Amino acid sequence: MLKNLVAKDFALSLHPAMSIWLLMGALLLIPTWPYYIAFAYVFLNVMLLYQMDRVNQDLLFTAMLPGRKRDIPAARTTTVCIMELAFVAVSIPFAIGWNFLYTAENPISMNLNVAFYGTVFLMYALFNAIFLPWFYRSLYSFLAPLLVGSLVPVFVVAGLNTLVIVVPALDGLFNDRGLGHLGYQVLALGVGVLAWLGASLWASARSGANIEKADL
Amino acid sequence: MALLTVEGLNKSYPAFSLKDVSFSLEPGYIMGFVGRNGSGKTTTLKAIMNLIHPQSGTITILGQDFRTHELDLKERIGFGLGDVPFYPKRTLAAITAVVARFYTTWDAGLYARLVRQFGLDVTKKVDQLSAGMKVKYSLALAMSHHAQLLILDEPTSGLDPVSRDDLLYMFRSIIESGEASILFSTHITSDLEKCADFITYIRDGSIVASRDKDSFVDAYRLVKGPKSALTPNLRATLIGCRETSLGFTGLALTQDLPPSLPGIIVETPDIESVMVYHEMTTEEPFVYTPISD
């Protein structure tokens, strides 16, 4: 059932033009920049998706199809996670390119290394945990959940990136561009991915409980 | 065993409430769900489909609680919401391809036949369809998976008289096997006269009556006579009454009327009269004053 609902999202809900935002991964080729911003463009895609849902009366359409009401946010969480993974996947060649093109350190945020991607997954974890349950509680107002759900993760990850570059001990371990501290960086990535998986599962369950109480 | 049982459904909104809505539908019958605009028809149908969350009440379909068996039971229901424009910029073919995936009993042959019969062009986008064609498309989707229970909200609104007649004839053929039933809401009472076996009448969120069509109208009498015959006692028995300079016409429960009423015509009403006289307000008649020189 979940598979059918996700297939519905890709066949009807997502517009092909939305994939253009994936090209924001190319922003990683800027020499110095707060690179986590490039990954926040996925939030714009989510906003477009929910705006189109409203126009298309998607919630009512989906709720009429065979399936439990709580499957609707579970499927949508999966779709959002796929969109986030697509942003990460498209960005990787650009991140590798940045490492080849530039030798100087990035003074604004973390360098594009493995640990940086841990912070990206943490940003997505916070977004999923804030936006999805909030939206499925109110159902028809997505602007406030989306604004808070987008800004809080960006500020948290901005703070984390700043902390890493200003604290020498953290900078040495997590901002290193070589392979010297790869173990720590993989650990940081693992923590980010686990946080993202955990937050997404929690968001899905919480959103499911919320939609059961809501009126379509 | 009843195909659908609704028991004690309650749902409160700031300006409207469903109050203890209960009725049931046996297999092989058509039930017309009638009431004026805003009486609670769509809210009740949405509550049956778990689209809204009632404060209390149970929905049982084929003996199973709908909320605990929502997944299985939705496969056995065809639900159509009038001409609601889902995905207006998508073609019918694209929407059908998605919907068909959800039903293990989807019958592509039946769908193709319905598309032909309804004259639908599947390459058209939803917003290119007329209101009537939207209703027909919604029906084609609801019927193409051999649902045992069809729940249709205002399926005949927006249809021309020929299409409406065709549709009502189709409703009769759907229930012929004795296994399927149709619950459809409407405010077009002539549809009910033509094809409904049972009538459930909802007024201001409460069920006034839910019974077979003949006994529904037989429970009421239309009384007509000169103004002089409208005694205070008779007036007290009337559910609704319309007075003109020539006389009065009113509706009463058959059981409330005395055996003989000299000088008064007593008739069996049609469904529309039952509804109209029930809904009459006690407010002063509206007086329209046009601009004059």
PDB file of N, CA and C in Angstrom, chain A residues 86-129:
ATOM      1  N   ALA A  86      17.887  12.448  -2.915  1.00  0.00           N
ATOM      2  CA  ALA A  86      18.217  12.868  -4.284  1.00  0.00           C
ATOM      3  C   ALA A  86      19.100  14.119  -4.253  1.00  0.00           C
ATOM      4  N   PHE A  87      18.767  15.064  -3.346  1.00  0.00           N
ATOM      5  CA  PHE A  87      19.601  16.269  -3.210  1.00  0.00           C
ATOM      6  C   PHE A  87      21.023  15.897  -2.807  1.00  0.00           C
ATOM      7  N   VAL A  88      21.126  14.981  -1.851  1.00  0.00           N
ATOM      8  CA  VAL A  88      22.451  14.564  -1.379  1.00  0.00           C
ATOM      9  C   VAL A  88      23.204  13.872  -2.512  1.00  0.00           C
ATOM     10  N   ALA A  89      22.506  12.948  -3.208  1.00  0.00           N
ATOM     11  CA  ALA A  89      23.164  12.170  -4.266  1.00  0.00           C
ATOM     12  C   ALA A  89      23.678  13.079  -5.382  1.00  0.00           C
ATOM     13  N   VAL A  90      22.849  14.031  -5.809  1.00  0.00           N
ATOM     14  CA  VAL A  90      23.243  14.928  -6.908  1.00  0.00           C
ATOM     15  C   VAL A  90      24.407  15.825  -6.475  1.00  0.00           C
ATOM     16  N   SER A  91      24.471  16.140  -5.181  1.00  0.00           N
ATOM     17  CA  SER A  91      25.504  17.074  -4.710  1.00  0.00           C
ATOM     18  C   SER A  91      26.898  16.428  -4.634  1.00  0.00           C
ATOM     19  N   ILE A  92      26.941  15.109  -4.502  1.00  0.00           N
ATOM     20  CA  ILE A  92      28.232  14.450  -4.228  1.00  0.00           C
ATOM     21  C   ILE A  92      29.289  14.722  -5.320  1.00  0.00           C
ATOM     22  N   PRO A  93      28.958  14.580  -6.610  1.00  0.00           N
ATOM     23  CA  PRO A  93      29.987  14.887  -7.622  1.00  0.00           C
ATOM     24  C   PRO A  93      30.499  16.327  -7.518  1.00  0.00           C
ATOM     25  N   PHE A  94      29.582  17.256  -7.176  1.00  0.00           N
ATOM     26  CA  PHE A  94      30.001  18.660  -7.042  1.00  0.00           C
ATOM     27  C   PHE A  94      30.915  18.839  -5.823  1.00  0.00           C
ATOM     28  N   ALA A  95      30.626  18.103  -4.762  1.00  0.00           N
ATOM     29  CA  ALA A  95      31.461  18.187  -3.556  1.00  0.00           C
ATOM     30  C   ALA A  95      32.862  17.636  -3.852  1.00  0.00           C
ATOM     31  N   ILE A  96      32.895  16.541  -4.603  1.00  0.00           N
ATOM     32  CA  ILE A  96      34.204  15.975  -4.991  1.00  0.00           C
ATOM     33  C   ILE A  96      34.949  16.988  -5.866  1.00  0.00           C
ATOM     34  N   GLY A  97      34.208  17.589  -6.799  1.00  0.00           N
ATOM     35  CA  GLY A  97      34.800  18.616  -7.678  1.00  0.00           C
ATOM     36  C   GLY A  97      35.368  19.771  -6.883  1.00  0.00           C
ATOM     37  N   TRP A  98      34.651  20.210  -5.846  1.00  0.00           N
ATOM     38  CA  TRP A  98      35.123  21.332  -5.003  1.00  0.00           C
ATOM     39  C   TRP A  98      36.463  20.976  -4.372  1.00  0.00           C
ATOM     40  N   ASN A  99      36.580  19.741  -3.891  1.00  0.00           N
ATOM     41  CA  ASN A  99      37.813  19.312  -3.243  1.00  0.00           C
ATOM     42  C   ASN A  99      38.998  19.276  -4.214  1.00  0.00           C
ATOM     43  N   PHE A 100      38.689  18.978  -5.488  1.00  0.00           N
ATOM     44  CA  PHE A 100      39.750  18.978  -6.489  1.00  0.00           C
ATOM     45  C   PHE A 100      40.118  20.393  -6.938  1.00  0.00           C
ATOM     46  N   LEU A 101      39.080  21.249  -7.024  1.00  0.00           N
ATOM     47  CA  LEU A 101      39.294  22.590  -7.583  1.00  0.00           C
ATOM     48  C   LEU A 101      39.973  23.553  -6.621  1.00  0.00           C
ATOM     49  N   TYR A 102      39.635  23.450  -5.346  1.00  0.00           N
ATOM     50  CA  TYR A 102      40.096  24.460  -4.380  1.00  0.00           C
ATOM     51  C   TYR A 102      40.942  23.825  -3.286  1.00  0.00           C
ATOM     52  N   THR A 103      42.019  24.507  -2.958  1.00  0.00           N
ATOM     53  CA  THR A 103      42.890  23.988  -1.903  1.00  0.00           C
ATOM     54  C   THR A 103      42.698  24.753  -0.591  1.00  0.00           C
ATOM     55  N   ALA A 104      42.193  25.994  -0.714  1.00  0.00           N
ATOM     56  CA  ALA A 104      42.027  26.815   0.501  1.00  0.00           C
ATOM     57  C   ALA A 104      40.877  26.295   1.360  1.00  0.00           C
ATOM     58  N   GLU A 105      40.978  26.563   2.660  1.00  0.00           N
ATOM     59  CA  GLU A 105      39.897  26.180   3.588  1.00  0.00           C
ATOM     60  C   GLU A 105      38.691  27.092   3.361  1.00  0.00           C
ATOM     61  N   ASN A 106      37.511  26.570   3.659  1.00  0.00           N
ATOM     62  CA  ASN A 106      36.296  27.404   3.565  1.00  0.00           C
ATOM     63  C   ASN A 106      36.148  28.171   4.879  1.00  0.00           C
ATOM     64  N   PRO A 107      36.250  29.501   4.869  1.00  0.00           N
ATOM     65  CA  PRO A 107      36.211  30.248   6.135  1.00  0.00           C
ATOM     66  C   PRO A 107      34.787  30.468   6.664  1.00  0.00           C
ATOM     67  N   ILE A 108      33.773  30.157   5.866  1.00  0.00           N
ATOM     68  CA  ILE A 108      32.389  30.486   6.245  1.00  0.00           C
ATOM     69  C   ILE A 108      31.697  29.318   6.942  1.00  0.00           C
ATOM     70  N   SER A 109      31.902  28.144   6.427  1.00  0.00           N
ATOM     71  CA  SER A 109      31.319  26.961   7.095  1.00  0.00           C
ATOM     72  C   SER A 109      32.251  25.785   6.880  1.00  0.00           C
ATOM     73  N   MET A 110      31.788  24.597   7.227  1.00  0.00           N
ATOM     74  CA  MET A 110      32.656  23.421   7.121  1.00  0.00           C
ATOM     75  C   MET A 110      33.075  23.173   5.675  1.00  0.00           C
ATOM     76  N   ASN A 111      34.229  22.546   5.533  1.00  0.00           N
ATOM     77  CA  ASN A 111      34.647  22.090   4.203  1.00  0.00           C
ATOM     78  C   ASN A 111      33.719  20.970   3.742  1.00  0.00           C
ATOM     79  N   LEU A 112      33.703  20.726   2.441  1.00  0.00           N
ATOM     80  CA  LEU A 112      32.808  19.689   1.905  1.00  0.00           C
ATOM     81  C   LEU A 112      33.453  18.309   2.093  1.00  0.00           C
ATOM     82  N   ASN A 113      33.362  17.807   3.317  1.00  0.00           N
ATOM     83  CA  ASN A 113      33.922  16.480   3.605  1.00  0.00           C
ATOM     84  C   ASN A 113      32.825  15.555   4.124  1.00  0.00           C
ATOM     85  N   VAL A 114      33.202  14.389   4.569  1.00  0.00           N
ATOM     86  CA  VAL A 114      32.219  13.381   5.001  1.00  0.00           C
ATOM     87  C   VAL A 114      31.427  13.873   6.207  1.00  0.00           C
ATOM     88  N   ALA A 115      32.111  14.543   7.151  1.00  0.00           N
ATOM     89  CA  ALA A 115      31.427  15.016   8.365  1.00  0.00           C
ATOM     90  C   ALA A 115      30.385  16.081   8.034  1.00  0.00           C
ATOM     91  N   PHE A 116      30.695  16.897   6.994  1.00  0.00           N
ATOM     92  CA  PHE A 116      29.732  17.931   6.598  1.00  0.00           C
ATOM     93  C   PHE A 116      28.387  17.290   6.229  1.00  0.00           C
ATOM     94  N   TYR A 117      28.468  16.161   5.524  1.00  0.00           N
ATOM     95  CA  TYR A 117      27.217  15.495   5.129  1.00  0.00           C
ATOM     96  C   TYR A 117      26.430  14.981   6.349  1.00  0.00           C
ATOM     97  N   GLY A 118      27.155  14.733   7.439  1.00  0.00           N
ATOM     98  CA  GLY A 118      26.463  14.369   8.693  1.00  0.00           C
ATOM     99  C   GLY A 118      25.575  15.510   9.159  1.00  0.00           C
ATOM    100  N   THR A 119      26.092  16.752   9.000  1.00  0.00           N
ATOM    101  CA  THR A 119      25.286  17.919   9.424  1.00  0.00           C
ATOM    102  C   THR A 119      24.099  18.143   8.479  1.00  0.00           C
ATOM    103  N   VAL A 120      24.294  17.782   7.198  1.00  0.00           N
ATOM    104  CA  VAL A 120      23.187  17.912   6.234  1.00  0.00           C
ATOM    105  C   VAL A 120      22.051  16.953   6.642  1.00  0.00           C
ATOM    106  N   PHE A 121      22.414  15.723   6.978  1.00  0.00           N
ATOM    107  CA  PHE A 121      21.370  14.762   7.387  1.00  0.00           C
ATOM    108  C   PHE A 121      20.700  15.210   8.687  1.00  0.00           C
ATOM    109  N   LEU A 122      21.488  15.852   9.559  1.00  0.00           N
ATOM    110  CA  LEU A 122      20.899  16.372  10.803  1.00  0.00           C
ATOM    111  C   LEU A 122      19.881  17.475  10.486  1.00  0.00           C
ATOM    112  N   MET A 123      20.206  18.307   9.484  1.00  0.00           N
ATOM    113  CA  MET A 123      19.284  19.370   9.076  1.00  0.00           C
ATOM    114  C   MET A 123      17.979  18.756   8.557  1.00  0.00           C
ATOM    115  N   TYR A 124      18.098  17.720   7.750  1.00  0.00           N
ATOM    116  CA  TYR A 124      16.903  17.050   7.215  1.00  0.00           C
ATOM    117  C   TYR A 124      16.113  16.339   8.326  1.00  0.00           C
ATOM    118  N   ALA A 125      16.849  15.812   9.305  1.00  0.00           N
ATOM    119  CA  ALA A 125      16.177  15.131  10.436  1.00  0.00           C
ATOM    120  C   ALA A 125      15.290  16.126  11.179  1.00  0.00           C
ATOM    121  N   LEU A 126      15.854  17.327  11.438  1.00  0.00           N
ATOM    122  CA  LEU A 126      15.086  18.350  12.161  1.00  0.00           C
ATOM    123  C   LEU A 126      13.889  18.816  11.339  1.00  0.00           C
ATOM    124  N   PHE A 127      14.104  18.989  10.027  1.00  0.00           N
ATOM    125  CA  PHE A 127      13.000  19.434   9.162  1.00  0.00           C
ATOM    126  C   PHE A 127      11.856  18.415   9.199  1.00  0.00           C
ATOM    127  N   ASN A 128      12.196  17.157   8.998  1.00  0.00           N
ATOM    128  CA  ASN A 128      11.149  16.122   8.966  1.00  0.00           C
ATOM    129  C   ASN A 128      10.413  16.055  10.304  1.00  0.00           C
ATOM    130  N   ALA A 129      11.170  16.161  11.391  1.00  0.00           N
ATOM    131  CA  ALA A 129      10.561  16.024  12.728  1.00  0.00           C
ATOM    132  C   ALA A 129       9.662  17.211  13.068  1.00  0.00           C
TER     133      ALA A 129
END
